[in-house]
Structure formats: C-alpha cells, structure tokens
Coordinates of C-alpha atoms in Angstrom, one line a residue:
M1 CA -0.4 0.0 -0.1
D2 CA 1.4 3.6 -0.8
S3 CA 1.9 6.0 2.1
L4 CA -1.2 7.5 4.1
D5 CA 1.3 10.1 5.0
D6 CA -0.5 13.7 5.1
T7 CA -3.6 12.4 3.6
V8 CA -7.3 14.1 3.9
W9 CA -9.9 11.9 4.9
D10 CA -13.5 12.6 5.7
V11 CA -13.1 9.9 8.6
V12 CA -11.4 8.0 10.2
I13 CA -12.9 5.1 12.0
S14 CA -11.1 2.8 14.5
G15 CA -12.0 -1.0 15.1
T16 CA -14.0 -3.2 12.8
G17 CA -16.4 -4.4 15.5
L18 CA -20.2 -5.6 13.8
Q19 CA -20.9 -1.4 14.1
Q20 CA -17.6 0.1 12.9
S21 CA -18.0 -1.8 10.0
L22 CA -21.5 -0.8 9.1
L23 CA -20.5 2.8 9.8
A24 CA -17.8 2.7 7.2
L25 CA -20.0 0.7 5.0
A26 CA -23.0 3.5 5.6
L27 CA -20.1 6.6 5.2
S28 CA -18.3 4.7 1.8
R29 CA -21.6 4.6 -0.2
S30 CA -22.1 8.2 1.0
D31 CA -19.7 9.1 -0.5
K32 CA -17.4 10.3 2.2
R33 CA -13.4 9.3 2.0
V34 CA -13.0 6.9 4.1
L35 CA -10.0 5.3 6.8
H36 CA -11.0 2.5 8.9
V37 CA -7.7 0.6 11.5
D38 CA -8.0 -1.6 13.3
R39 CA -4.5 -2.7 15.8
N40 CA -5.9 -6.9 15.2
D41 CA -4.8 -8.3 12.7
Y42 CA -8.2 -9.2 11.7
Y43 CA -11.9 -8.2 11.1
G44 CA -14.9 -7.8 14.3
G45 CA -13.0 -7.1 17.4
P46 CA -15.2 -7.9 19.9
D47 CA -17.5 -9.3 16.9
A48 CA -14.3 -11.4 15.4
A49 CA -14.5 -15.1 14.6
F50 CA -11.9 -18.0 14.3
S51 CA -10.9 -20.4 13.6
L52 CA -8.8 -23.3 15.9
Q53 CA -5.8 -22.2 15.2
E54 CA -6.3 -18.0 15.5
A55 CA -8.5 -19.2 18.5
E56 CA -5.0 -20.0 19.9
S57 CA -3.1 -17.3 19.3
W58 CA -6.0 -15.0 20.3
S59 CA -6.4 -16.0 24.2
K60 CA -2.5 -15.8 24.5
R61 CA -2.2 -12.4 24.0
I62 CA -5.7 -10.9 24.3
V63 CA -6.0 -9.6 27.8
D64 CA -2.9 -8.1 27.2
E65 CA -4.1 -5.5 23.5
S66 CA -7.6 -5.8 24.7
P67 CA -9.3 -4.2 28.3
Y68 CA -12.7 -6.1 27.1
F69 CA -11.3 -9.9 27.8
K70 CA -10.1 -11.4 30.7
H71 CA -9.4 -14.8 32.1
V72 CA -9.2 -16.6 28.5
S73 CA -8.1 -20.2 28.2
V74 CA -8.1 -23.2 25.6
S75 CA -8.5 -26.7 26.5
Q76 CA -8.5 -29.5 23.9
H77 CA -10.0 -33.1 25.7
D78 CA -9.8 -35.0 22.7
A79 CA -6.2 -35.6 21.1
K80 CA -6.6 -37.6 18.7
S81 CA -6.9 -35.1 15.8
G82 CA -8.5 -35.9 13.0
A83 CA -9.5 -39.3 14.0
S84 CA -11.5 -41.0 11.8
D85 CA -13.5 -43.6 13.7
G86 CA -16.9 -41.8 12.5
P87 CA -17.7 -38.4 11.5
G88 CA -17.3 -36.0 14.3
S89 CA -14.8 -38.7 16.7
G90 CA -12.4 -35.9 16.7
L91 CA -11.2 -32.6 15.8
S92 CA -11.0 -31.2 12.4
F93 CA -8.0 -29.6 10.6
S94 CA -8.4 -26.1 12.1
R95 CA -10.3 -24.2 9.1
A96 CA -13.0 -26.4 9.9
Y97 CA -14.1 -24.4 12.1
S98 CA -15.5 -20.8 12.7
L99 CA -16.2 -20.1 16.9
S100 CA -17.9 -16.9 16.9
L101 CA -17.4 -14.4 19.7
S102 CA -20.5 -12.9 19.0
P103 CA -23.2 -15.5 18.6
Q104 CA -25.7 -13.6 19.2
I105 CA -29.3 -14.4 17.5
I106 CA -30.9 -12.0 15.3
Y107 CA -35.0 -11.7 15.4
T108 CA -36.3 -11.8 11.9
Q109 CA -38.7 -8.1 12.3
S110 CA -34.9 -7.2 13.8
P111 CA -34.5 -3.7 12.0
L112 CA -31.0 -4.9 10.5
L113 CA -32.0 -7.5 7.9
G114 CA -33.8 -4.4 6.8
A115 CA -30.6 -2.3 6.3
L116 CA -28.8 -4.9 5.4
V117 CA -31.2 -5.9 1.6
S118 CA -31.8 -1.6 1.3
S119 CA -27.8 -1.9 0.6
K120 CA -27.8 -5.1 -0.8
V121 CA -25.1 -6.4 1.5
Y122 CA -27.5 -9.5 1.7
R123 CA -26.5 -10.9 -1.9
Q124 CA -23.5 -12.1 -0.1
L125 CA -24.7 -13.2 3.2
E126 CA -26.5 -16.6 4.5
F127 CA -28.7 -17.0 7.1
Q128 CA -30.2 -20.0 9.1
A129 CA -33.6 -20.3 11.5
I130 CA -33.3 -20.9 15.3
G131 CA -36.1 -23.6 16.0
S132 CA -36.3 -24.4 19.1
W133 CA -36.6 -23.0 22.9
W134 CA -35.5 -25.2 25.5
I135 CA -35.9 -24.9 29.5
Y136 CA -34.0 -27.6 31.1
S137 CA -35.5 -28.7 35.2
H138 CA -33.6 -30.4 37.3
S139 CA -35.5 -33.0 39.6
S140 CA -35.2 -31.5 42.4
V141 CA -36.7 -28.0 41.6
P142 CA -40.3 -29.9 39.6
D143 CA -42.2 -27.0 40.8
Q144 CA -40.6 -24.7 38.4
T145 CA -41.0 -26.7 34.9
L146 CA -43.3 -28.0 33.0
S147 CA -45.3 -31.1 33.1
D148 CA -43.6 -34.6 33.0
D149 CA -46.8 -35.1 30.6
H150 CA -45.2 -33.1 27.2
G151 CA -46.1 -35.8 25.2
S152 CA -42.2 -36.2 22.9
E153 CA -41.0 -33.1 23.9
G154 CA -38.8 -33.4 26.6
T155 CA -36.3 -35.9 26.6
E156 CA -35.0 -37.1 29.7
S157 CA -31.5 -37.8 31.7
R158 CA -31.0 -41.3 33.1
D159 CA -27.8 -40.8 35.3
S160 CA -29.8 -40.6 38.5
N161 CA -26.7 -38.4 40.0
H162 CA -27.9 -35.4 37.0
R163 CA -31.0 -36.5 36.5
G164 CA -32.6 -33.6 34.6
T165 CA -35.2 -33.0 31.2
L166 CA -36.0 -30.8 28.8
R167 CA -38.6 -29.3 27.8
R168 CA -39.6 -27.3 24.3
V169 CA -41.3 -24.0 25.3
P170 CA -44.3 -23.8 22.5
G171 CA -44.3 -21.7 19.9
G172 CA -47.1 -20.4 19.8
R173 CA -51.1 -20.9 19.9
E174 CA -51.7 -24.2 18.5
D175 CA -48.2 -25.6 20.2
V176 CA -49.9 -24.2 23.3
F177 CA -53.3 -26.0 23.5
A178 CA -51.2 -29.3 21.9
D179 CA -49.2 -29.1 25.1
T180 CA -50.7 -31.6 27.4
G181 CA -48.3 -30.2 30.1
I182 CA -50.4 -27.6 30.7
D183 CA -54.3 -28.1 32.1
L184 CA -57.3 -26.0 30.2
R185 CA -57.9 -23.0 32.5
S186 CA -54.5 -22.5 32.7
K187 CA -54.1 -22.4 28.7
R188 CA -56.7 -19.7 29.1
T189 CA -54.8 -17.5 31.2
L190 CA -51.4 -18.3 28.7
M191 CA -53.8 -16.6 25.8
K192 CA -55.1 -13.5 27.6
F193 CA -51.6 -13.3 28.1
L194 CA -50.5 -13.7 25.2
K195 CA -53.8 -11.5 23.8
F196 CA -52.6 -8.4 25.5
V197 CA -48.9 -9.0 24.7
A198 CA -49.6 -8.6 21.0
D199 CA -50.4 -4.9 21.6
F200 CA -49.4 -4.0 24.9
E201 CA -48.0 -0.8 23.9
D202 CA -51.9 0.4 23.3
Q203 CA -52.6 -0.5 26.8
E204 CA -50.3 1.3 29.1
E205 CA -53.1 1.2 31.9
V206 CA -52.4 -2.1 32.6
W207 CA -48.2 -2.1 32.6
E208 CA -47.2 1.3 32.8
Q209 CA -47.6 1.1 37.3
H210 CA -46.0 -2.4 37.1
A211 CA -43.0 -1.0 35.1
S212 CA -40.5 -1.1 37.6
T213 CA -41.5 -4.2 39.8
P214 CA -40.7 -8.4 38.5
F215 CA -42.2 -9.6 35.7
T216 CA -42.4 -12.6 37.4
D217 CA -45.0 -10.3 39.8
F218 CA -46.5 -8.7 37.1
L219 CA -48.0 -11.8 36.1
T220 CA -49.4 -13.0 38.9
S221 CA -50.9 -10.0 40.0
Q222 CA -52.2 -8.7 36.7
F223 CA -53.0 -12.7 35.0
S224 CA -53.2 -14.7 37.6
L225 CA -50.7 -17.0 35.5
P226 CA -49.8 -20.4 37.3
A227 CA -45.9 -20.2 38.0
Q228 CA -44.7 -22.8 36.4
L229 CA -45.9 -20.8 33.4
H230 CA -43.5 -18.3 34.4
L231 CA -40.2 -19.8 32.2
P232 CA -41.7 -20.2 29.0
L233 CA -42.1 -16.4 29.1
L234 CA -38.8 -15.3 30.4
A235 CA -37.0 -17.8 28.1
I236 CA -38.5 -16.7 25.4
A237 CA -37.3 -13.0 26.6
M238 CA -33.9 -14.3 27.1
T239 CA -33.4 -11.5 29.9
P240 CA -29.7 -12.4 31.2
Y241 CA -31.0 -11.0 34.9
T242 CA -32.0 -12.2 37.8
Y243 CA -35.9 -12.4 37.5
Q244 CA -35.9 -9.9 40.5
K245 CA -34.4 -7.4 38.5
T246 CA -36.2 -8.5 34.9
T247 CA -38.8 -5.5 34.9
T248 CA -42.1 -5.9 33.3
A249 CA -40.5 -3.1 31.4
F250 CA -37.6 -5.6 30.2
A251 CA -39.8 -8.0 29.4
L252 CA -42.5 -7.3 27.7
P253 CA -41.3 -5.7 24.3
R254 CA -39.1 -9.0 24.5
I255 CA -41.6 -11.4 24.3
A256 CA -43.3 -8.9 21.8
R257 CA -40.6 -9.2 20.0
H258 CA -40.3 -12.9 20.1
L259 CA -43.4 -14.1 19.2
R260 CA -44.3 -11.5 16.3
S261 CA -41.2 -12.4 14.0
I262 CA -42.6 -16.0 14.6
G263 CA -43.3 -16.8 10.8
R264 CA -41.7 -13.6 9.3
F265 CA -40.1 -15.4 6.9
G266 CA -41.3 -18.8 7.2
P267 CA -43.2 -21.2 9.2
G268 CA -42.2 -22.4 12.5
F269 CA -39.2 -19.6 13.7
G270 CA -38.6 -16.1 14.2
A271 CA -35.2 -15.3 14.7
V272 CA -31.7 -16.7 12.4
I273 CA -28.5 -16.8 12.6
P274 CA -25.9 -15.8 10.0
K275 CA -23.7 -18.6 8.7
W276 CA -20.1 -19.0 8.5
G277 CA -19.0 -17.1 12.6
G278 CA -22.0 -14.8 13.3
G279 CA -21.9 -10.7 13.7
A280 CA -18.3 -11.5 12.5
E281 CA -19.0 -13.0 8.9
I282 CA -21.6 -9.6 8.6
A283 CA -18.6 -7.0 9.9
Q284 CA -16.7 -8.7 7.5
V285 CA -19.0 -8.5 3.9
A286 CA -20.0 -4.7 4.8
C287 CA -15.9 -4.1 5.3
R288 CA -15.5 -5.5 1.9
A289 CA -18.6 -3.4 0.3
G290 CA -17.1 -0.6 2.1
A291 CA -13.6 -1.5 0.2
V292 CA -16.0 -1.6 -3.1
G293 CA -17.0 1.8 -1.6
G294 CA -13.9 3.2 -1.7
A295 CA -13.6 2.8 1.7
V296 CA -9.6 2.3 2.9
Y297 CA -8.5 -0.9 5.0
M298 CA -5.7 -0.8 7.6
L299 CA -5.2 -3.9 9.5
G300 CA -2.7 -4.4 11.9
N301 CA -2.8 -0.1 12.2
D302 CA -4.7 2.0 14.7
L303 CA -4.6 5.9 16.2
R304 CA -2.1 6.6 18.3
N305 CA -2.2 10.1 18.6
I306 CA -4.1 13.7 17.6
V307 CA -1.6 16.1 16.5
G308 CA -3.1 18.7 15.8
E309 CA -6.6 20.4 15.1
G310 CA -7.9 23.5 14.0
E311 CA -6.7 22.7 9.8
E312 CA -8.3 25.2 7.8
S313 CA -9.2 22.3 3.8
E314 CA -12.0 23.4 1.8
G315 CA -13.6 25.4 4.4
Q316 CA -13.9 22.2 6.7
S317 CA -11.7 22.3 9.8
L318 CA -9.6 19.4 10.5
T319 CA -7.4 17.2 12.8
R320 CA -4.2 16.2 12.9
I321 CA -3.9 12.3 14.0
E322 CA -0.6 10.1 14.5
L323 CA -1.2 6.5 13.5
R324 CA 0.2 3.9 14.9
N325 CA 3.0 3.4 11.8
G326 CA 4.5 6.8 12.7
E327 CA 2.6 8.3 9.6
V328 CA 0.5 11.2 10.1
V329 CA -3.3 11.9 8.2
R330 CA -5.6 14.8 8.8
A331 CA -9.4 14.0 9.4
R332 CA -12.1 16.3 9.7
W333 CA -13.9 13.0 12.4
I334 CA -12.5 10.2 14.7
V335 CA -14.7 7.7 15.4
R336 CA -13.3 5.7 18.4
A337 CA -14.9 3.0 20.4
S338 CA -15.5 3.5 24.2
P339 CA -14.0 3.8 26.3
A340 CA -11.0 5.5 24.6
D341 CA -8.6 3.8 22.4
G342 CA -5.5 2.1 26.0
H343 CA -7.9 3.2 28.5
S344 CA -9.7 -0.4 30.1
P345 CA -13.5 -0.1 31.6
A346 CA -13.4 -1.1 35.2
F347 CA -13.5 -5.2 35.3
N348 CA -15.2 -4.7 39.2
S349 CA -17.6 -8.1 39.5
S350 CA -19.5 -6.2 42.1
S351 CA -21.2 -4.5 38.8
E352 CA -23.8 -6.9 37.4
G353 CA -24.2 -6.7 34.4
Q354 CA -20.6 -5.4 33.1
Q355 CA -19.4 -8.8 32.9
Q356 CA -20.9 -12.4 30.7
L357 CA -18.7 -15.2 31.4
K358 CA -18.5 -17.6 28.4
A359 CA -17.6 -20.7 27.2
I360 CA -17.4 -22.3 23.3
Y361 CA -18.2 -26.5 23.2
I362 CA -17.0 -28.0 20.1
M363 CA -19.0 -31.4 20.6
S364 CA -18.3 -34.8 19.2
S365 CA -21.8 -35.4 18.1
P366 CA -24.2 -33.2 16.0
L367 CA -27.0 -33.0 18.8
S368 CA -29.8 -33.4 16.5
T369 CA -32.4 -34.1 18.9
L370 CA -32.3 -30.5 19.7
F371 CA -32.5 -29.1 15.5
T372 CA -36.1 -30.7 15.3
T373 CA -38.3 -29.1 12.6
V374 CA -40.8 -27.1 14.9
A375 CA -43.6 -26.4 12.5
E376 CA -44.8 -28.6 8.9
G377 CA -43.5 -26.9 5.9
G378 CA -40.8 -25.1 8.3
P379 CA -36.7 -24.8 7.2
Q380 CA -34.2 -27.5 9.1
P381 CA -33.2 -25.5 11.8
A382 CA -29.3 -25.1 13.0
G383 CA -29.8 -23.5 15.8
A384 CA -31.5 -23.8 19.1
V385 CA -31.6 -21.9 22.9
V386 CA -31.2 -24.5 26.0
M387 CA -32.5 -22.0 29.5
F388 CA -30.9 -23.5 32.6
P389 CA -33.3 -21.1 35.3
P390 CA -32.1 -20.5 38.6
G391 CA -32.2 -23.3 41.0
S392 CA -31.4 -25.9 38.0
L393 CA -28.1 -25.8 38.5
E394 CA -25.4 -26.7 41.6
T395 CA -23.5 -24.1 43.3
D396 CA -22.0 -24.1 46.6
S397 CA -24.7 -20.9 47.9
S398 CA -28.1 -21.5 49.8
D399 CA -31.4 -23.0 47.8
K400 CA -32.4 -19.0 47.9
A401 CA -29.3 -17.5 46.9
Q402 CA -29.2 -20.0 43.3
A403 CA -32.8 -18.7 42.6
D404 CA -31.3 -15.5 43.1
M405 CA -28.9 -16.3 40.3
P406 CA -29.2 -15.3 36.6
P407 CA -29.9 -18.2 34.0
V408 CA -27.7 -20.3 32.2
Y409 CA -28.0 -20.4 28.3
V410 CA -27.0 -22.8 25.6
V411 CA -27.1 -22.1 22.4
A412 CA -26.3 -24.7 19.9
H413 CA -25.0 -24.4 16.0
S414 CA -25.5 -27.3 13.6
S415 CA -22.7 -28.0 11.4
E416 CA -25.4 -26.6 9.3
T417 CA -24.2 -22.7 10.4
G418 CA -20.9 -23.4 8.6
E419 CA -18.9 -23.6 11.9
C420 CA -18.0 -26.7 12.3
P421 CA -17.1 -30.0 11.1
A422 CA -20.9 -32.7 9.9
G423 CA -21.8 -34.4 12.6
Q424 CA -19.9 -32.3 15.3
C425 CA -21.8 -29.1 16.7
I426 CA -20.8 -26.1 18.6
L427 CA -22.0 -24.4 22.0
Y428 CA -22.1 -21.7 23.1
A429 CA -22.9 -21.0 26.9
S430 CA -23.0 -17.8 29.0
I431 CA -24.2 -16.3 32.5
M432 CA -24.7 -12.2 33.6
A433 CA -21.3 -11.9 36.0
H434 CA -23.4 -11.1 39.7
E435 CA -23.0 -10.3 43.2
R436 CA -22.7 -13.8 43.5
S437 CA -19.5 -15.3 42.8
V438 CA -19.8 -17.5 39.9
D439 CA -17.3 -19.0 36.8
H440 CA -16.6 -21.3 34.6
D441 CA -18.0 -24.2 36.0
L442 CA -21.2 -23.2 36.2
L443 CA -20.9 -23.2 32.1
D444 CA -19.3 -26.4 32.0
Q445 CA -22.2 -28.3 34.4
A446 CA -24.7 -26.3 32.3
V447 CA -23.3 -28.6 29.5
E448 CA -22.3 -31.7 31.5
R449 CA -26.2 -31.4 32.5
L450 CA -27.9 -30.8 28.5
L451 CA -26.0 -34.0 27.0
A452 CA -27.4 -35.9 30.1
S453 CA -30.7 -35.3 29.2
L454 CA -30.0 -36.3 26.0
D455 CA -28.5 -39.4 26.8
G456 CA -30.5 -42.1 25.0
N457 CA -31.3 -40.5 22.7
D458 CA -30.5 -41.9 19.7
E459 CA -26.8 -39.7 20.5
S460 CA -23.8 -41.6 20.1
A461 CA -21.6 -41.2 23.8
P462 CA -21.2 -37.3 22.7
R463 CA -19.0 -35.2 24.3
V464 CA -16.4 -32.6 24.3
L465 CA -13.8 -32.3 22.1
Y466 CA -12.5 -28.7 22.5
T467 CA -13.5 -25.1 24.7
L468 CA -12.7 -22.2 24.9
R469 CA -13.4 -19.8 27.9
Y470 CA -13.1 -16.3 28.4
T471 CA -15.1 -13.2 30.9
Q472 CA -16.2 -10.2 28.2
S473 CA -16.5 -7.1 29.6
N474 CA -18.6 -4.0 28.6
L475 CA -20.7 -1.0 29.7
A476 CA -23.4 -1.2 27.5
V477 CA -26.3 -3.6 28.9
P478 CA -30.1 -3.9 28.4
Q479 CA -31.5 -1.7 30.3
T480 CA -33.9 -3.6 33.5
S481 CA -35.1 -0.1 35.4
T482 CA -34.2 -1.7 38.8
D483 CA -32.7 0.4 41.3
A484 CA -30.1 -1.6 41.6
E485 CA -29.6 -1.6 37.9
S486 CA -29.8 2.4 38.0
T487 CA -27.1 2.5 40.7
M488 CA -24.7 0.8 37.7
E489 CA -25.8 2.8 34.8
S490 CA -25.4 5.9 36.5
A491 CA -21.3 5.4 38.0
S492 CA -20.6 3.7 34.4
K493 CA -22.9 4.8 32.0
P494 CA -21.6 4.9 28.2
P495 CA -21.7 8.3 26.6
P496 CA -24.5 8.7 24.4
P497 CA -23.8 7.3 20.4
G498 CA -22.4 10.0 18.6
S499 CA -21.2 12.5 21.5
S500 CA -18.2 13.8 20.9
D501 CA -14.4 15.5 22.4
G502 CA -14.5 18.0 19.5
P503 CA -14.1 16.2 16.0
V504 CA -14.1 12.9 18.5
L505 CA -17.1 10.5 17.6
V506 CA -17.5 8.0 20.6
S507 CA -19.4 4.5 19.0
P508 CA -20.3 2.5 22.2
P509 CA -19.9 -0.5 22.9
T510 CA -21.4 -4.1 21.6
S511 CA -23.9 -5.0 23.3
L512 CA -23.3 -7.9 25.8
D513 CA -26.9 -9.4 25.6
P514 CA -27.6 -12.8 24.1
V515 CA -30.2 -11.3 20.9
F516 CA -28.8 -8.7 19.0
D517 CA -29.5 -5.3 20.3
D518 CA -32.1 -3.1 17.4
A519 CA -30.5 0.4 19.0
L520 CA -26.6 -0.8 18.0
L521 CA -28.5 0.1 14.1
D522 CA -29.3 3.7 15.6
Q523 CA -26.2 4.5 16.8
V524 CA -24.5 4.2 13.7
K525 CA -27.3 6.0 11.9
E526 CA -26.7 9.2 15.4
I527 CA -22.5 8.3 14.3
W528 CA -23.8 8.9 10.2
K529 CA -25.6 11.7 10.4
K530 CA -23.6 14.1 12.2
V531 CA -20.7 13.4 9.9
M532 CA -22.8 13.6 6.9
R533 CA -24.1 17.3 8.0
Q534 CA -23.3 20.6 5.7
P535 CA -20.4 22.0 6.6
D536 CA -22.3 25.3 8.1
G537 CA -24.5 22.6 10.9
N538 CA -27.3 22.1 8.6
E539 CA -28.9 18.2 7.5
S540 CA -27.2 16.8 4.3
D541 CA -29.8 17.0 1.8
N542 CA -30.3 12.8 1.7
A543 CA -30.0 11.9 5.5
D544 CA -33.3 10.0 5.5
E545 CA -30.9 7.5 3.1
F546 CA -29.5 6.0 5.7
M547 CA -28.0 2.3 4.4
V548 CA -31.1 2.3 1.2
F549 CA -28.0 1.7 -2.2
E550 CA -28.6 2.0 -5.4
D551 CA -26.1 -1.1 -7.4
R552 CA -23.0 0.3 -8.5
E553 CA -21.6 -1.0 -11.8
G554 CA -19.3 -4.0 -11.2
M555 CA -20.4 -4.1 -7.5
V556 CA -21.5 -7.1 -7.1
A557 CA -18.8 -9.0 -9.4
D558 CA -16.6 -7.2 -7.2
L559 CA -17.8 -8.3 -4.3
E560 CA -18.5 -11.9 -5.6
G561 CA -14.8 -12.1 -6.7
D562 CA -13.5 -11.6 -3.0
D563 CA -15.5 -14.9 -1.4

C-alpha cells in the first residue's frame, strides 16, 4: 500500500466491530472518504470469529491487548485430532471451524435485516433458522418446569446423579393448545396474556404502573398466571438478569418481539443466525462492500495520538492524527470505540451487568434432538436455545441464593451454520456476572447436564472435544430499570451514540445481550448523520437515505470475486 502520510479523509474509524463496519459501509457509499483502521490483524474486534489456530493465538495475547477480555483459556479434550473413527469423532483441521465471539440471535423483525437488504449486503450473506427454545429442569426443582406430561417434547436423563429434563417452549397458539402438560384453565390464562402482549404498547393502563416491578410479580398480580408458566415467557424474553431484576418494562417488548417475529420469513421460526461466524461474517461482508465503495482498510494499525487541530481545508476544520505506524493523516471526524483507546473499563465483579462469562464447546455429536423441525413446511433449524433457570444448577450457595442467580443460556449451532464439520455441533454458553460468585465451572456443568438430558436419545456418547473460555466486559448493557441497575448505569454509563469531544465521535461498545440489540443500528445512524452534515451544520440532503444504496456497475461482481 502507498504511504498515507498527509492524506485527507472525511472520517477515520478505529475498530472493525460490527457497528464500526456498518458505519464505514454507510459512509463510503455516501461518498465520504473513509480510512478504517484496526489494531488487530483480523476483522471483527469483539465480534470476531476464529479457526482453532486463530483462537489459540488470540487466547495468548488478547488479555494484554484488549480491555474487554479476561480469564481466557483453551482446552483440547481429545488428543486424537483428525481421528477417523466416524463422523465427529475427533477434532478436524483448524480451518474447519469458525468459533464466534458474537453468536447473537437476530429476530426476523430486526431493522438490521432490513438494512442489509436495502444496502444490498444481504447478497453476500446466508442465514439459518433458530428452531426450538428449551428449558432445562433438574429433578430437585419440579415446580419450576412444565408438567412431565409433555408428550414427545421432553427428554430425560438416565444418570440418576444428574437427572434432568428438557422441555420445549410452546411456539404459538397451536403449540399451547396441543401441550398436554398445561391444564385447560392455565391455557386460557396464558392465551389471555399472549393476546395482551400482542399490542401491549396500546394498553399502558395495564402495565405502566408495574413497569419497574419484577415481571413475575406482574404475571401473578395482573393475569394470575401459574408460576410454572413464568419460565417459558422468561425463556423467550432471554433475560440475562436475575428474575427479580427482570422488570415488566424490560420483558414485555422482548416477548412481543419474539412472538411477532414468528412466521415472518417462513413457518415455525422467528429468529436467525448468520452462517459462517455470526456477527463476524456481517462485519467482514460490510468491510468488503465498504472497500468496493472506496473505503481504505488497514489492519495492524490504529490511532496513536491527535497531534494537531483546527487546520482548514475546503472550508472544513481538520485534525492531524498520528497512526501507530508513524504516518500522520488529516481528518474531519474521528470515530473510536468507548472507552478511549488504550484505557480499560473497570473490571469490577461487584458491578452486575458489566461482565459476562462465556464458553464455546465443540461437541463430538450433532445433538440432532435439539434441531428438530418445529412446524410443517418449516426449514430445518440450525440453531436452538436452552435455558437453565436459577436453581437448576448446583453451586456452593444456599438454595435461596441459587434462586437469585441469573439464568445460564446455551445456544447450540449445528454444522449447517458452517462453524464446524458435519457430525459435530457448537455450544455457546453464557451467564451474566453476579454479586454472588460464579465461574466458568457453572457453564461446564450446564453442558454436562444438557448432554445427560439427551442420553439415550439416539446420540452416540456425545463428548466435549474443545473448550474456549473467557470473560467479556462491556459497559453497554440492556436496561432493566431496577434500582440496582440504575445505580450501576449512573456510575459507569457509556456515552450516548455520537457524543463527541471536538472532532472525536464515540461509538458505544457492543451489547452483551444474547440477542442482537436493535439500538446498535440507531447508534450507527446517529453518528452517520453527524458526519453527513454540511460544513454549516445543516442536515445533508440525503439524511434519510441511511443504508439505502443502488447497485453500482460492477459492484456485485467485485464482491463475489472477494469470496
């Protein structure tokens, strides 16, 4: 690449995470001169996806290089890499895997999917359906599950020491009435709630005064919904918080999102996952499209220092920026991630919501029981969600303390996602950090219990082949409106999207929500609008054309040629 010394740019963007990559694409296709840099030698930042070799390298250096990751470890449980005892029997070659740091679920009504279509980026992406939501029940907490009389939807462990059951969450009205584990009266009560949540925004008189109270209390007081039916609703809300801190205002829109998304793109599913590596694939495709649109990309480089401000060029104020390679460029705007480059966010275990424990497991079996088709004419799912409610896993805490912990989620990806070879699958486990001490052993236990619950269901002794464990820190967390959460937010609240210190714009960090946060696209748009303003501060004439692009001659061919 030619030297960039003394070149002039409309914007320099630091980091190639999903939101920075979408921003670079939007600006490059809006005829802005974009320099996009990343200190890493890979795309995606906290949304990256890795082969086994790349994951090993990342695990050894990331703690020293990034403020967002701690306690990173890799364990290979099967030394017979490339074993030929049968499909899935051992680890395959390194690049047969794509382990995603951002395996977020995307609901079909998400505006992200609309933006990918309007920007034509969707042509370079594939999506797979998420099928069933499951709830795990340990035998010691039968009152927190659906009835055992659940037809063929349940699977029970033969291991008396870890006896547990998986129950599929009803996917809609038909599933509710077909479920023999719910009595008729409870079915009517549940259907009353589902009818309410379909347009809850227009019924504020029902829920607004309960907005900041626990959602479970709202279900009991307003709908007399039995406690055994709280869990299915909490499961589809996918709350990362304790149930006492999962408020009505937080849960209702998430449940509505789930239900409104079902059937949008086909029968039986309402959420998807990007093939080949989750958010990393979207980020890389956006970067490729941005490059075709004129953006310049530099990996292994980043912003080092602002060395001068206030220069004028063509009526615009420019800032001189020194890059890590020593070159100096000039730009009208600088976009960086929060916190400031080189400054670590507080890794404070007492601040609930700021940390998430995660682990990625490569399994020797496809665990096909999890990926059953849920509706006639529907696609074969490539994803499934398993929730482990509070109290379903063993800890050193008292029974009451266990019940006050957040749930554990295990999101399963089949080989159809392109993330592993045929005959295997990937399990992504996570739990939000909590004031009660938790560690990665709890995630290991969840996977062990999941495998035990599938024992005897045509699975050939599934085992863990490989584990990548890490703790991720992030200040951008979903809002719950509880007093404890409000205290945390006021102490360490990230800057609003597009907030600036002179020419420096701050892009909030990626959310730790297990579901893609639609607010991310709004944040990207706010920064885009600020960069698109005229020199006199007025809105650009094309301010309403965010991520809406026409085909450029040769662009599709150029993108396909990059694959």
